[in-house]
mmCIF file of C-alpha atoms in Angstrom:
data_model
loop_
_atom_site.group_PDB
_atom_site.id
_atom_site.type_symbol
_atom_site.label_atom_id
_atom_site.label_comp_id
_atom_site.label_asym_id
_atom_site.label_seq_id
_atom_site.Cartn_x
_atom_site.Cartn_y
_atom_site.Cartn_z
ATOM 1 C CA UNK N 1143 0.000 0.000 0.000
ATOM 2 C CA UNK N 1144 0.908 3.867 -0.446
ATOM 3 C CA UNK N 1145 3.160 4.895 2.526
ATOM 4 C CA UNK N 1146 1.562 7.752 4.420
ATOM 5 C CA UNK N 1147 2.742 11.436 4.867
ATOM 6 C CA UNK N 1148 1.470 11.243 8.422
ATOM 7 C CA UNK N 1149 0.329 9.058 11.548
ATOM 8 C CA UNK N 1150 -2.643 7.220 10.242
ATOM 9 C CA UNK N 1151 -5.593 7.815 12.846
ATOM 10 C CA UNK N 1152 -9.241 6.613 13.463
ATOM 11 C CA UNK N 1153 -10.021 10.357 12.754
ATOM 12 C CA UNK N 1154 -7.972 9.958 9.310
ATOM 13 C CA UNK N 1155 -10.667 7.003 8.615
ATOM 14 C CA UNK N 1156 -13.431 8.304 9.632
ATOM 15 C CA UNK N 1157 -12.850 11.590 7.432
ATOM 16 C CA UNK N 1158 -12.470 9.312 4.257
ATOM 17 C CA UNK N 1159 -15.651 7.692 5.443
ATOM 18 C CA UNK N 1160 -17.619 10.411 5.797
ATOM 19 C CA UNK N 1161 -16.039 11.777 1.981
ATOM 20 C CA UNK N 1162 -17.902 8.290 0.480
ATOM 21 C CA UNK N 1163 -14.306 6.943 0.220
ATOM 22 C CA UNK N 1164 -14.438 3.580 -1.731
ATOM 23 C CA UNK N 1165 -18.298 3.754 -2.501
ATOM 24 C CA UNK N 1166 -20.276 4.845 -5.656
ATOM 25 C CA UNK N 1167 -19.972 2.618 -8.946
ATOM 26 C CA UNK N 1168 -18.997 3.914 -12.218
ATOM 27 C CA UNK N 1169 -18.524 8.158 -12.482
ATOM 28 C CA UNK N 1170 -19.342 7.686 -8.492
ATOM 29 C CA UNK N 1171 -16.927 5.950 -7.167
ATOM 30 C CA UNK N 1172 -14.419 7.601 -4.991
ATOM 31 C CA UNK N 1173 -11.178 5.592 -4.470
ATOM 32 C CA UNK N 1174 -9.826 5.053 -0.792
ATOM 33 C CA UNK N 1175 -6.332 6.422 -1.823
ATOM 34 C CA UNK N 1176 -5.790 9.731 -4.442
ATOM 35 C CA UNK N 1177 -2.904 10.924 -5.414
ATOM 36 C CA UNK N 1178 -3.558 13.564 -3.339
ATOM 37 C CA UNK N 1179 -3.020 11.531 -0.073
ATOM 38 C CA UNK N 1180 -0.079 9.532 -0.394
ATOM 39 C CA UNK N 1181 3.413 9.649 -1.955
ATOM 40 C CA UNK N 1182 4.961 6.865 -4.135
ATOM 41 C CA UNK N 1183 7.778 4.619 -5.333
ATOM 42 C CA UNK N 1184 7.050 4.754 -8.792
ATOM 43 C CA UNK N 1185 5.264 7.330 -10.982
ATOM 44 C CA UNK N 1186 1.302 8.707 -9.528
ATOM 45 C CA UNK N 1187 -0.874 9.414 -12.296
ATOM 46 C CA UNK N 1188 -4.769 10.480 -12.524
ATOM 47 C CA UNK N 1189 -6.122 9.626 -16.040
ATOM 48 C CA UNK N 1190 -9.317 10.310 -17.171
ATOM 49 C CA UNK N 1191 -11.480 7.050 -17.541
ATOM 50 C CA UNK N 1192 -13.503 6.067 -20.975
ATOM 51 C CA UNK N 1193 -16.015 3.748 -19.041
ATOM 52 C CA UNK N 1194 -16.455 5.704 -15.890
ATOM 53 C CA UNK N 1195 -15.504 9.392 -16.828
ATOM 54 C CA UNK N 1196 -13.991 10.054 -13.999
ATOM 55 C CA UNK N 1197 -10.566 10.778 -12.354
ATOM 56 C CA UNK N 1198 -8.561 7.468 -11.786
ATOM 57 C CA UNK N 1199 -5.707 7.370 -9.656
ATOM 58 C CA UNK N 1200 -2.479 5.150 -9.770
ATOM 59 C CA UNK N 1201 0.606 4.844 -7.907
ATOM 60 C CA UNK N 1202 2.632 2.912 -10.330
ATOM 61 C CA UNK N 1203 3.235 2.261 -14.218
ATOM 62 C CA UNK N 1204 2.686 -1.436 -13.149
ATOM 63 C CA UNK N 1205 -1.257 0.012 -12.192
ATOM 64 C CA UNK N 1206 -1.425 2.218 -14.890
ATOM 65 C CA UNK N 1207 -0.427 -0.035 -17.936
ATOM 66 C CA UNK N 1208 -2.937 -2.730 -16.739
ATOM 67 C CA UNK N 1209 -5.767 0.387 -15.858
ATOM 68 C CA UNK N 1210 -5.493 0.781 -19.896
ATOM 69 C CA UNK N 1211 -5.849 -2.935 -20.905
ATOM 70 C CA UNK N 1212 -8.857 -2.938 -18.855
ATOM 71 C CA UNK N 1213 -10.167 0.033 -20.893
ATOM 72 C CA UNK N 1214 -9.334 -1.456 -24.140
ATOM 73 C CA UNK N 1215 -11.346 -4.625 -22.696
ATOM 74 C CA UNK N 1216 -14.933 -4.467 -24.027
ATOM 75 C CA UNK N 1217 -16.262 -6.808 -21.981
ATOM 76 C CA UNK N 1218 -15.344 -4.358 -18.704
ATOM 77 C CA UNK N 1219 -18.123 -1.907 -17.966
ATOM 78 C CA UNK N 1220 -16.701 -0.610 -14.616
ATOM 79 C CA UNK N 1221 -13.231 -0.521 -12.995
ATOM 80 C CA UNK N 1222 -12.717 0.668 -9.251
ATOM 81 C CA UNK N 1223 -9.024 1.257 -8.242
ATOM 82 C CA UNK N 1224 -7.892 1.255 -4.155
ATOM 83 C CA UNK N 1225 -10.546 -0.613 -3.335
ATOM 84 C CA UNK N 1226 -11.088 -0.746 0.329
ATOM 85 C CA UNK N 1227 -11.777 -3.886 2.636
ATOM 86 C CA UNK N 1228 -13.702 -2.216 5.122
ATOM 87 C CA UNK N 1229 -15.296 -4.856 7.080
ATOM 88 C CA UNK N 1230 -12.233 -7.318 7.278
ATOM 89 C CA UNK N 1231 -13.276 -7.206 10.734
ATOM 90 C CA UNK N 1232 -16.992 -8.377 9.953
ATOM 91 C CA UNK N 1233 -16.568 -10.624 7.242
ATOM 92 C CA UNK N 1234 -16.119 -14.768 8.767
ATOM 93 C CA UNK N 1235 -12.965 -16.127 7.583
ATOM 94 C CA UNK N 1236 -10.196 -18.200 9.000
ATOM 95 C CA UNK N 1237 -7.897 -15.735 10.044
ATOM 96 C CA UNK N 1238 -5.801 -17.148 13.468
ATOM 97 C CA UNK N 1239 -2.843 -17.802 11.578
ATOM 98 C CA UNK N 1240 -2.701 -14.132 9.711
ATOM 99 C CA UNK N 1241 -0.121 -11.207 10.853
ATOM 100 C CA UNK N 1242 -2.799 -8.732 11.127
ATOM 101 C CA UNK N 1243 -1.212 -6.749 13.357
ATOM 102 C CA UNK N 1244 1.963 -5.944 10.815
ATOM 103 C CA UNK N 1245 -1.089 -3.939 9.225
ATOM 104 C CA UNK N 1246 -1.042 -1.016 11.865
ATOM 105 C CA UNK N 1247 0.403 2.444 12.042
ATOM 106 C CA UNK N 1248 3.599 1.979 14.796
ATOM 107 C CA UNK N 1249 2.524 5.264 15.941
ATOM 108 C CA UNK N 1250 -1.547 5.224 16.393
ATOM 109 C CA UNK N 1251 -1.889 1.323 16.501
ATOM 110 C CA UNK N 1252 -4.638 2.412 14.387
ATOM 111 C CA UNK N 1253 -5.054 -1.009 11.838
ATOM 112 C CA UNK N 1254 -4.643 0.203 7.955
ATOM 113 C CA UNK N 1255 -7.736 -0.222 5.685
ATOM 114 C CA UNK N 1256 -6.512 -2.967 3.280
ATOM 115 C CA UNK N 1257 -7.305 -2.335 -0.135
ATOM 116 C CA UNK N 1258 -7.582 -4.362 -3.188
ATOM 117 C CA UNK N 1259 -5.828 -2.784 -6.317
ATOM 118 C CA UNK N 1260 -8.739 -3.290 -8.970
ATOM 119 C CA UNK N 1261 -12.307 -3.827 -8.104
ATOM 120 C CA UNK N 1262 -13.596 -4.643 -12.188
ATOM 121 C CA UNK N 1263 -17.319 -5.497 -13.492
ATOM 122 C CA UNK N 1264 -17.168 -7.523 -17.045
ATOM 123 C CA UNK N 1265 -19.979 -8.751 -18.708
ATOM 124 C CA UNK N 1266 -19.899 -12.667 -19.372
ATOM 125 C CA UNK N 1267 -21.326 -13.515 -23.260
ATOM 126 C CA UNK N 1268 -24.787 -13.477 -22.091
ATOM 127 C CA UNK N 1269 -24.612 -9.703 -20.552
ATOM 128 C CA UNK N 1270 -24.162 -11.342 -17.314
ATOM 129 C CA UNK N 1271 -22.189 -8.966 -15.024
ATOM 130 C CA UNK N 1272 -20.041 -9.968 -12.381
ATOM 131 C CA UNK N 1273 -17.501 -8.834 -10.286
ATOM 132 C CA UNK N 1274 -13.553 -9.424 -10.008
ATOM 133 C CA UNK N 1275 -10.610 -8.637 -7.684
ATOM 134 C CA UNK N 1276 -7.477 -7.828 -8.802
ATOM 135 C CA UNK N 1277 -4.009 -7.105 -7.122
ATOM 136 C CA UNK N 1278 -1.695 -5.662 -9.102
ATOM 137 C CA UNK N 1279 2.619 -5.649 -7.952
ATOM 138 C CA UNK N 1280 5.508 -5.996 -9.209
ATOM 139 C CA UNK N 1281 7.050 -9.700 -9.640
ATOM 140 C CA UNK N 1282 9.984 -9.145 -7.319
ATOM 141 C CA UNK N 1283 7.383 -7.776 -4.850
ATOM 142 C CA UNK N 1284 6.242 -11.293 -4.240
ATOM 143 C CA UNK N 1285 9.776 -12.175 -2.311
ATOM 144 C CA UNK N 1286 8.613 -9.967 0.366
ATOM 145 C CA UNK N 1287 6.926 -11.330 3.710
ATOM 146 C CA UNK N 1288 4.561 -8.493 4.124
ATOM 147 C CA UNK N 1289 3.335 -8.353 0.736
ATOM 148 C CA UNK N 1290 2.420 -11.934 0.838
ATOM 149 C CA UNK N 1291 0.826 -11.594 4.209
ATOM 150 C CA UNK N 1292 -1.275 -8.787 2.373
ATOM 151 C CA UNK N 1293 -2.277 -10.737 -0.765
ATOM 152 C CA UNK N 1294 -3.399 -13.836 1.527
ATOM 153 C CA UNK N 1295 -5.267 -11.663 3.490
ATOM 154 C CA UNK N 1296 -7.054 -10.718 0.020
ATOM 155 C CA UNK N 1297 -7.343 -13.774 -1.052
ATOM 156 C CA UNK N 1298 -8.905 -15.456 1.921
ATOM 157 C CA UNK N 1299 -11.298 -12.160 2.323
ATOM 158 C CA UNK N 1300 -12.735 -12.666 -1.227
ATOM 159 C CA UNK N 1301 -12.949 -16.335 -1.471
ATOM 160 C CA UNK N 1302 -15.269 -15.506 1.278
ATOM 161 C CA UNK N 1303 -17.520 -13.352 -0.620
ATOM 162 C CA UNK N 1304 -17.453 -16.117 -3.451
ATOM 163 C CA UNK N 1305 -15.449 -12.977 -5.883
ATOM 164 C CA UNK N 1306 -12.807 -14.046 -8.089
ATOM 165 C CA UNK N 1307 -9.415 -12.733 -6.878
ATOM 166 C CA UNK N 1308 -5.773 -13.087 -8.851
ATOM 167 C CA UNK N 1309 -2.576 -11.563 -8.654
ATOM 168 C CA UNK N 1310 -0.937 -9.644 -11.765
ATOM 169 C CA UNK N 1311 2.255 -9.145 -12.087
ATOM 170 C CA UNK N 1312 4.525 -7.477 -15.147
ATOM 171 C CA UNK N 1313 4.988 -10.670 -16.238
ATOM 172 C CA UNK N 1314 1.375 -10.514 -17.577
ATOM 173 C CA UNK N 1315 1.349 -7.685 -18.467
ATOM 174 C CA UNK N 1316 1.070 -6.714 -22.352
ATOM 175 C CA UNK N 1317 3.384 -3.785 -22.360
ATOM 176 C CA UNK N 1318 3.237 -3.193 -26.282
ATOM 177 C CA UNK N 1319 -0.419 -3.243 -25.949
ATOM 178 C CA UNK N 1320 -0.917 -1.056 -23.350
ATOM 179 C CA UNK N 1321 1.776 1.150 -24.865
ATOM 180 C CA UNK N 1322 -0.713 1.472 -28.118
ATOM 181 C CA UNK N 1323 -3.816 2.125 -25.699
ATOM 182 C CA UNK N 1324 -2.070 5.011 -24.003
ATOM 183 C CA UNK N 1325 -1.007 6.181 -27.340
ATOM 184 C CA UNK N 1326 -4.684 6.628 -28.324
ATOM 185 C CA UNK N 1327 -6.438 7.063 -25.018
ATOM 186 C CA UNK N 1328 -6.470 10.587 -24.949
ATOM 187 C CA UNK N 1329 -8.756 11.082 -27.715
ATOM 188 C CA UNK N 1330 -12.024 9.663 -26.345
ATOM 189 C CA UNK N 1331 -11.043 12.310 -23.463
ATOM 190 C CA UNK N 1332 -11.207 14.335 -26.381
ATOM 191 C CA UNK N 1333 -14.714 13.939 -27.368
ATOM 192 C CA UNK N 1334 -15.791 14.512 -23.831
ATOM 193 C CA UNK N 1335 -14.197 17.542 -24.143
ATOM 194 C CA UNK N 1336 -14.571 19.073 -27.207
ATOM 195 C CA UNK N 1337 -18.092 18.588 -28.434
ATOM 196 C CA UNK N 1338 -18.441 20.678 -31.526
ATOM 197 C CA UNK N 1339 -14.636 19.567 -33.168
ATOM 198 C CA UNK N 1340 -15.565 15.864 -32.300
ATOM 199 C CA UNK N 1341 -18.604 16.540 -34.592
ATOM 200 C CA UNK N 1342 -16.227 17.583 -37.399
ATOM 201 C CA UNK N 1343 -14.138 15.087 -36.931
ATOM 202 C CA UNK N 1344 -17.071 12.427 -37.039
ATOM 203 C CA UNK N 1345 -17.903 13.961 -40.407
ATOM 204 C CA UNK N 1346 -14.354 13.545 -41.596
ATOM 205 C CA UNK N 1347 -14.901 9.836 -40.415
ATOM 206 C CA UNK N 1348 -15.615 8.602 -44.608
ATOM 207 C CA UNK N 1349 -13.156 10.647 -46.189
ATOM 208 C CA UNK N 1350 -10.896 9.694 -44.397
ATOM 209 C CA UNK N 1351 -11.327 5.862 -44.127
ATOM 210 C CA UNK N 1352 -11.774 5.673 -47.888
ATOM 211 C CA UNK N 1353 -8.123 6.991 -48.239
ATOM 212 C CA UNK N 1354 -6.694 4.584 -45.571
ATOM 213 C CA UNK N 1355 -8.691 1.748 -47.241
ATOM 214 C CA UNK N 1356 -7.460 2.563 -51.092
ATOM 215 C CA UNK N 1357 -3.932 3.391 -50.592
ATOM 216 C CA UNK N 1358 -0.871 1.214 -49.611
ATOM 217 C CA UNK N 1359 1.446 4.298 -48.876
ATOM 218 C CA UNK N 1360 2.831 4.516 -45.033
ATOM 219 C CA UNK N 1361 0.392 5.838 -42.709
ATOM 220 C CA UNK N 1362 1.957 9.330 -41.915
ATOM 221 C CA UNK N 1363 2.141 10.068 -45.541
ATOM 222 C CA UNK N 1364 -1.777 9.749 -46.011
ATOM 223 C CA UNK N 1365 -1.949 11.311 -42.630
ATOM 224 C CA UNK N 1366 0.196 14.234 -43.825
ATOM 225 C CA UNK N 1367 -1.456 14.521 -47.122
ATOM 226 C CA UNK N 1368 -5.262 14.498 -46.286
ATOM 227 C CA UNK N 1369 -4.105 17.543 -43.284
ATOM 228 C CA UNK N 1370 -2.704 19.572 -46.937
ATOM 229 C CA UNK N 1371 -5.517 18.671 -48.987
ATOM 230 C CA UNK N 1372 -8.315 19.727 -46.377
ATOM 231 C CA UNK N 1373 -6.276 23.081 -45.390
ATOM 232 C CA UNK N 1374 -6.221 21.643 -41.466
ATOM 233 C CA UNK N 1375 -3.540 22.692 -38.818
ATOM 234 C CA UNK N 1376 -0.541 19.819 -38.413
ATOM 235 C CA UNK N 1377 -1.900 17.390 -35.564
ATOM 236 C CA UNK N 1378 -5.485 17.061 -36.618
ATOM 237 C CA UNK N 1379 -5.399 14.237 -38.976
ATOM 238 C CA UNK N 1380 -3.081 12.058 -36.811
ATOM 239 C CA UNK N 1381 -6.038 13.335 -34.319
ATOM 240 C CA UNK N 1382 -8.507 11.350 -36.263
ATOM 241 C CA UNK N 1383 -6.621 8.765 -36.736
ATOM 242 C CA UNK N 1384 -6.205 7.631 -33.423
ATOM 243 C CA UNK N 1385 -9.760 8.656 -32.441
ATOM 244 C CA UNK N 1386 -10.838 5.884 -35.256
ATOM 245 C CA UNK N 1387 -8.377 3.019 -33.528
ATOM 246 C CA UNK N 1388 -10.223 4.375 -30.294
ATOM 247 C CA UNK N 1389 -13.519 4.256 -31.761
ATOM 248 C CA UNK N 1390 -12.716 0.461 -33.316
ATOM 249 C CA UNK N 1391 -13.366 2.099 -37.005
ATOM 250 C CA UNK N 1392 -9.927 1.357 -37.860
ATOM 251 C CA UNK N 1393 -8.264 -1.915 -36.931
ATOM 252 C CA UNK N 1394 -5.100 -2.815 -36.306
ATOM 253 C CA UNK N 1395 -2.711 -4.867 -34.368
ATOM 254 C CA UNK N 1396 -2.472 -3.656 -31.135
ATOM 255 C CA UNK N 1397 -0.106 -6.641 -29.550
ATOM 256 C CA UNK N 1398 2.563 -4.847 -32.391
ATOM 257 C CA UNK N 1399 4.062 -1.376 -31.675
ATOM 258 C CA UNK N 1400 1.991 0.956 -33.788
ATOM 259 C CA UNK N 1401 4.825 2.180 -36.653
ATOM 260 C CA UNK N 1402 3.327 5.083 -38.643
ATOM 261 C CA UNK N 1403 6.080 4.116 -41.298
ATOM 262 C CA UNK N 1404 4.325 1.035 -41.965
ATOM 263 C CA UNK N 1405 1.593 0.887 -45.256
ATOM 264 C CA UNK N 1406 -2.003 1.312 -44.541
ATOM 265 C CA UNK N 1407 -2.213 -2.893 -45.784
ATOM 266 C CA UNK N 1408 -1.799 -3.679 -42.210
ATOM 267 C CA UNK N 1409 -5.196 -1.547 -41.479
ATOM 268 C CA UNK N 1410 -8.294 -2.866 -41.510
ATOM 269 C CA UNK N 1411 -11.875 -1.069 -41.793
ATOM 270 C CA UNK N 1412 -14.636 -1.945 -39.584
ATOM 271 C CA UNK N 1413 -17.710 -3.094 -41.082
#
């Protein structure tokens, strides 16, 4: 978990409580941790979401590169990150044998809320939805005592609730994929954003697929050209381009590192 800029207190929990900390689904859900609250080893980003547009918040590339594969998933329709295990008290599990008390501020004695990296909703093939835990940490983090006392904690906690729970590490994650999602991710921000140039680029949409579909020069050179022949500042038609991977129009490989060298043969239209 994050470490804390100060003594973690019952007051400190019952101020995230009463903020709705880790309740709401979708554009309502408030994380237990921000960016705001803690520091981090690695990088802390906020990213706009395309399925819950809202704020996300991430302490790590490691959290961040598998956020975006779950974006790119269609089958998720709702992804909560810090997820908190508030009743771990509550909840009936065997738990004699577990170090909870590693789990407290030395200071306080106040016991940490324990959260869960990734709360997800997918939809099975007949619209089904159900719920999955995810923890997300580093490979090497798995030699260390206290992070295995945390993920059996997890484990045990949502076998309980009969949720699915798994560990990912980097080793599964798809960095060339999420790479290419990042790439393009921005540009359904975009539309939220920018209502009236989304239209314009919607009505680009034909033109500009026609060219892609009927020409096997490299992509930035159709790119470059249909920016010259429509009179349009640098930027926008590499713009539209990646709003159409976003928007599934265009298809291409997205397990390969996108090279805009490469001839628009290895794009495909969407039906």
């Amino acid at each position: 978990m994050p470490r804390a800029k100060a003594e973690w207190t019952q007051d400190t929990v019952r101020r995230f409580m009463r903020e709705g900390r880790g309740k709401g689904d979708g554009k309502e859900y408030k994380p237990w941790f921000t960016t705001h609250d803690f520091p981090s080893k690695g990088r802390a980003t906020r990213v706009l979401g395309w399925k819950t547009k809202r704020i996300h918040h991430f302490f790590s590339d490691l959290q961040l590169k598998y956020f975006y594969l779950l974006e790119w998933d269609q089958s998720v329709i709702d992804i909560k990150e810090h997820f908190p295990i508030l009743d771990l008290d509550a909840v009936d599990f065997y738990k004699d044998d577990l170090r909870l008390d590693k789990f407290r501020d030395k200071n306080s004695n106040e016991s940490y809320i324990l959260c869960t990296t990734f709360l997800i909703t997918k939809l099975d093939g007949n619209g089904n939805s159900k719920v999955v835990a995810r923890a997300v940490k580093n490979a090497s983090d798995l030699n260390k005592t206290i992070t295995l006392d945390k993920l059996e904690i997890e484990r045990r906690y949502w076998k309980s609730k009969g949720i699915e729970w798994g560990i990912i590490t980097n080793k599964n994650i798809n960095s060339i994929r999420a790479k290419n999602i990042e790439w393009i991710h921005s540009t359904l921000n975009y539309e939220e954003e920018n209502d009236a140039n989304i239209v314009e680029l919607e009505d680009l949409t034909d033109a500009f697929l026609y060219r892609v579909s009927e020409s096997g020069e490299p992509i930035r050179k159709v790119i470059l050209s249909f920016e010259q022949d429509y009179g349009f500042d640098s930027g926008k038609g590499m713009l539209l381009f990646k709003y159409l991977i976003a928007k599934r129009k265009i298809i291409i490989d997205m397990d390969k590192p996108i090279n805009l060298n490469d001839g628009c043969h290895i794009l495909s239209i969407a039906k």
